[in-house]
Amino acid sequence: MDNLKLLILIILSAIKNPRGEMREVKILLYLHITYPFYFIYLLH
């Protein structure tokens, strides 16, 4: 559930800022896929 919420937030931020923050969103998405437990830890 927490992973899904974070993924939705990343997608929404990508929609809000399609130009400036796209690189950051891609990095966050890559890290989210690669290190999901780290993001679960950050959310708590």
PDB file of N, CA and C in Angstrom:
ATOM      1  N   MET A   1       0.823  -1.208   0.000  1.00  0.00           N
ATOM      2  CA  MET A   1       0.000   0.000   0.000  1.00  0.00           C
ATOM      3  C   MET A   1       0.857   1.258   0.000  1.00  0.00           C
ATOM      4  N   ASP A   2       1.892   1.281   0.859  1.00  0.00           N
ATOM      5  CA  ASP A   2       2.769   2.443   0.909  1.00  0.00           C
ATOM      6  C   ASP A   2       3.504   2.628  -0.413  1.00  0.00           C
ATOM      7  N   ASN A   3       3.933   1.512  -0.994  1.00  0.00           N
ATOM      8  CA  ASN A   3       4.600   1.595  -2.297  1.00  0.00           C
ATOM      9  C   ASN A   3       3.683   2.194  -3.340  1.00  0.00           C
ATOM     10  N   LEU A   4       2.431   1.781  -3.336  1.00  0.00           N
ATOM     11  CA  LEU A   4       1.471   2.284  -4.319  1.00  0.00           C
ATOM     12  C   LEU A   4       1.250   3.776  -4.135  1.00  0.00           C
ATOM     13  N   LYS A   5       1.135   4.214  -2.887  1.00  0.00           N
ATOM     14  CA  LYS A   5       0.954   5.644  -2.621  1.00  0.00           C
ATOM     15  C   LYS A   5       2.134   6.450  -3.144  1.00  0.00           C
ATOM     16  N   LEU A   6       3.345   5.949  -2.892  1.00  0.00           N
ATOM     17  CA  LEU A   6       4.536   6.660  -3.347  1.00  0.00           C
ATOM     18  C   LEU A   6       4.589   6.712  -4.861  1.00  0.00           C
ATOM     19  N   LEU A   7       4.238   5.609  -5.503  1.00  0.00           N
ATOM     20  CA  LEU A   7       4.237   5.564  -6.957  1.00  0.00           C
ATOM     21  C   LEU A   7       3.237   6.564  -7.525  1.00  0.00           C
ATOM     22  N   ILE A   8       2.058   6.651  -6.908  1.00  0.00           N
ATOM     23  CA  ILE A   8       1.058   7.621  -7.358  1.00  0.00           C
ATOM     24  C   ILE A   8       1.573   9.041  -7.186  1.00  0.00           C
ATOM     25  N   LEU A   9       2.244   9.312  -6.059  1.00  0.00           N
ATOM     26  CA  LEU A   9       2.808  10.648  -5.841  1.00  0.00           C
ATOM     27  C   LEU A   9       3.851  10.993  -6.893  1.00  0.00           C
ATOM     28  N   ILE A  10       4.690  10.011  -7.233  1.00  0.00           N
ATOM     29  CA  ILE A  10       5.708  10.249  -8.258  1.00  0.00           C
ATOM     30  C   ILE A  10       5.064  10.547  -9.601  1.00  0.00           C
ATOM     31  N   ILE A  11       4.036   9.767  -9.950  1.00  0.00           N
ATOM     32  CA  ILE A  11       3.348   9.974 -11.231  1.00  0.00           C
ATOM     33  C   ILE A  11       2.669  11.345 -11.254  1.00  0.00           C
ATOM     34  N   LEU A  12       2.017  11.715 -10.145  1.00  0.00           N
ATOM     35  CA  LEU A  12       1.349  13.013 -10.075  1.00  0.00           C
ATOM     36  C   LEU A  12       2.349  14.150 -10.191  1.00  0.00           C
ATOM     37  N   SER A  13       3.506  14.008  -9.548  1.00  0.00           N
ATOM     38  CA  SER A  13       4.516  15.059  -9.642  1.00  0.00           C
ATOM     39  C   SER A  13       5.057  15.153 -11.064  1.00  0.00           C
ATOM     40  N   ALA A  14       5.109  14.016 -11.761  1.00  0.00           N
ATOM     41  CA  ALA A  14       5.556  14.026 -13.153  1.00  0.00           C
ATOM     42  C   ALA A  14       4.550  14.762 -14.034  1.00  0.00           C
ATOM     43  N   ILE A  15       3.263  14.583 -13.724  1.00  0.00           N
ATOM     44  CA  ILE A  15       2.226  15.262 -14.497  1.00  0.00           C
ATOM     45  C   ILE A  15       2.251  16.765 -14.215  1.00  0.00           C
ATOM     46  N   LYS A  16       2.492  17.134 -12.940  1.00  0.00           N
ATOM     47  CA  LYS A  16       2.517  18.555 -12.571  1.00  0.00           C
ATOM     48  C   LYS A  16       3.704  19.269 -13.195  1.00  0.00           C
ATOM     49  N   ASN A  17       4.869  18.621 -13.188  1.00  0.00           N
ATOM     50  CA  ASN A  17       6.092  19.254 -13.683  1.00  0.00           C
ATOM     51  C   ASN A  17       6.699  18.413 -14.799  1.00  0.00           C
ATOM     52  N   PRO A  18       6.134  18.466 -16.001  1.00  0.00           N
ATOM     53  CA  PRO A  18       6.617  17.598 -17.081  1.00  0.00           C
ATOM     54  C   PRO A  18       7.992  18.004 -17.589  1.00  0.00           C
ATOM     55  N   ARG A  19       8.366  19.281 -17.391  1.00  0.00           N
ATOM     56  CA  ARG A  19       9.641  19.742 -17.946  1.00  0.00           C
ATOM     57  C   ARG A  19      10.767  19.668 -16.920  1.00  0.00           C
ATOM     58  N   GLY A  20      10.623  20.450 -15.837  1.00  0.00           N
ATOM     59  CA  GLY A  20      11.749  20.664 -14.937  1.00  0.00           C
ATOM     60  C   GLY A  20      12.180  19.438 -14.148  1.00  0.00           C
ATOM     61  N   GLU A  21      11.221  18.721 -13.558  1.00  0.00           N
ATOM     62  CA  GLU A  21      11.574  17.710 -12.586  1.00  0.00           C
ATOM     63  C   GLU A  21      11.494  16.298 -13.153  1.00  0.00           C
ATOM     64  N   MET A  22      11.423  16.187 -14.471  1.00  0.00           N
ATOM     65  CA  MET A  22      11.269  14.856 -15.053  1.00  0.00           C
ATOM     66  C   MET A  22      12.474  13.988 -14.742  1.00  0.00           C
ATOM     67  N   ARG A  23      13.663  14.578 -14.760  1.00  0.00           N
ATOM     68  CA  ARG A  23      14.863  13.796 -14.464  1.00  0.00           C
ATOM     69  C   ARG A  23      14.818  13.276 -13.030  1.00  0.00           C
ATOM     70  N   GLU A  24      14.409  14.129 -12.086  1.00  0.00           N
ATOM     71  CA  GLU A  24      14.308  13.709 -10.699  1.00  0.00           C
ATOM     72  C   GLU A  24      13.264  12.614 -10.541  1.00  0.00           C
ATOM     73  N   VAL A  25      12.153  12.748 -11.247  1.00  0.00           N
ATOM     74  CA  VAL A  25      11.100  11.735 -11.165  1.00  0.00           C
ATOM     75  C   VAL A  25      11.610  10.396 -11.687  1.00  0.00           C
ATOM     76  N   LYS A  26      12.357  10.433 -12.794  1.00  0.00           N
ATOM     77  CA  LYS A  26      12.899   9.194 -13.337  1.00  0.00           C
ATOM     78  C   LYS A  26      13.882   8.547 -12.375  1.00  0.00           C
ATOM     79  N   ILE A  27      14.703   9.374 -11.727  1.00  0.00           N
ATOM     80  CA  ILE A  27      15.649   8.849 -10.742  1.00  0.00           C
ATOM     81  C   ILE A  27      14.901   8.241  -9.559  1.00  0.00           C
ATOM     82  N   LEU A  28      13.871   8.958  -9.075  1.00  0.00           N
ATOM     83  CA  LEU A  28      13.082   8.432  -7.960  1.00  0.00           C
ATOM     84  C   LEU A  28      12.393   7.132  -8.343  1.00  0.00           C
ATOM     85  N   LEU A  29      11.866   7.082  -9.563  1.00  0.00           N
ATOM     86  CA  LEU A  29      11.185   5.885 -10.016  1.00  0.00           C
ATOM     87  C   LEU A  29      12.156   4.717 -10.122  1.00  0.00           C
ATOM     88  N   TYR A  30      13.348   4.991 -10.645  1.00  0.00           N
ATOM     89  CA  TYR A  30      14.379   3.959 -10.755  1.00  0.00           C
ATOM     90  C   TYR A  30      14.772   3.445  -9.379  1.00  0.00           C
ATOM     91  N   LEU A  31      14.977   4.379  -8.427  1.00  0.00           N
ATOM     92  CA  LEU A  31      15.342   3.967  -7.073  1.00  0.00           C
ATOM     93  C   LEU A  31      14.211   3.208  -6.402  1.00  0.00           C
ATOM     94  N   HIS A  32      12.983   3.622  -6.683  1.00  0.00           N
ATOM     95  CA  HIS A  32      11.818   2.972  -6.099  1.00  0.00           C
ATOM     96  C   HIS A  32      11.727   1.520  -6.558  1.00  0.00           C
ATOM     97  N   ILE A  33      12.032   1.286  -7.824  1.00  0.00           N
ATOM     98  CA  ILE A  33      11.990  -0.071  -8.353  1.00  0.00           C
ATOM     99  C   ILE A  33      13.187  -0.879  -7.849  1.00  0.00           C
ATOM    100  N   THR A  34      14.344  -0.219  -7.753  1.00  0.00           N
ATOM    101  CA  THR A  34      15.567  -0.927  -7.388  1.00  0.00           C
ATOM    102  C   THR A  34      15.662  -1.183  -5.889  1.00  0.00           C
ATOM    103  N   TYR A  35      15.277  -0.181  -5.088  1.00  0.00           N
ATOM    104  CA  TYR A  35      15.383  -0.307  -3.638  1.00  0.00           C
ATOM    105  C   TYR A  35      14.031  -0.026  -2.979  1.00  0.00           C
ATOM    106  N   PRO A  36      13.036  -0.912  -3.177  1.00  0.00           N
ATOM    107  CA  PRO A  36      11.701  -0.625  -2.639  1.00  0.00           C
ATOM    108  C   PRO A  36      11.682  -0.568  -1.110  1.00  0.00           C
ATOM    109  N   PHE A  37      12.515  -1.382  -0.457  1.00  0.00           N
ATOM    110  CA  PHE A  37      12.488  -1.419   1.004  1.00  0.00           C
ATOM    111  C   PHE A  37      13.019  -0.125   1.598  1.00  0.00           C
ATOM    112  N   TYR A  38      13.942   0.514   0.879  1.00  0.00           N
ATOM    113  CA  TYR A  38      14.468   1.795   1.340  1.00  0.00           C
ATOM    114  C   TYR A  38      13.367   2.850   1.369  1.00  0.00           C
ATOM    115  N   PHE A  39      12.508   2.827   0.350  1.00  0.00           N
ATOM    116  CA  PHE A  39      11.411   3.796   0.312  1.00  0.00           C
ATOM    117  C   PHE A  39      10.353   3.475   1.363  1.00  0.00           C
ATOM    118  N   ILE A  40      10.130   2.185   1.626  1.00  0.00           N
ATOM    119  CA  ILE A  40       9.214   1.809   2.708  1.00  0.00           C
ATOM    120  C   ILE A  40       9.749   2.351   4.027  1.00  0.00           C
ATOM    121  N   TYR A  41      11.081   2.257   4.200  1.00  0.00           N
ATOM    122  CA  TYR A  41      11.704   2.775   5.422  1.00  0.00           C
ATOM    123  C   TYR A  41      11.534   4.290   5.519  1.00  0.00           C
ATOM    124  N   LEU A  42      11.671   4.995   4.413  1.00  0.00           N
ATOM    125  CA  LEU A  42      11.525   6.452   4.416  1.00  0.00           C
ATOM    126  C   LEU A  42      10.108   6.881   4.777  1.00  0.00           C
ATOM    127  N   LEU A  43       9.124   6.078   4.392  1.00  0.00           N
ATOM    128  CA  LEU A  43       7.736   6.461   4.637  1.00  0.00           C
ATOM    129  C   LEU A  43       7.337   6.300   6.104  1.00  0.00           C
ATOM    130  N   HIS A  44       8.096   5.533   6.872  1.00  0.00           N
ATOM    131  CA  HIS A  44       7.711   5.304   8.266  1.00  0.00           C
ATOM    132  C   HIS A  44       8.396   6.261   9.231  1.00  0.00           C
TER     133      HIS A  44
END
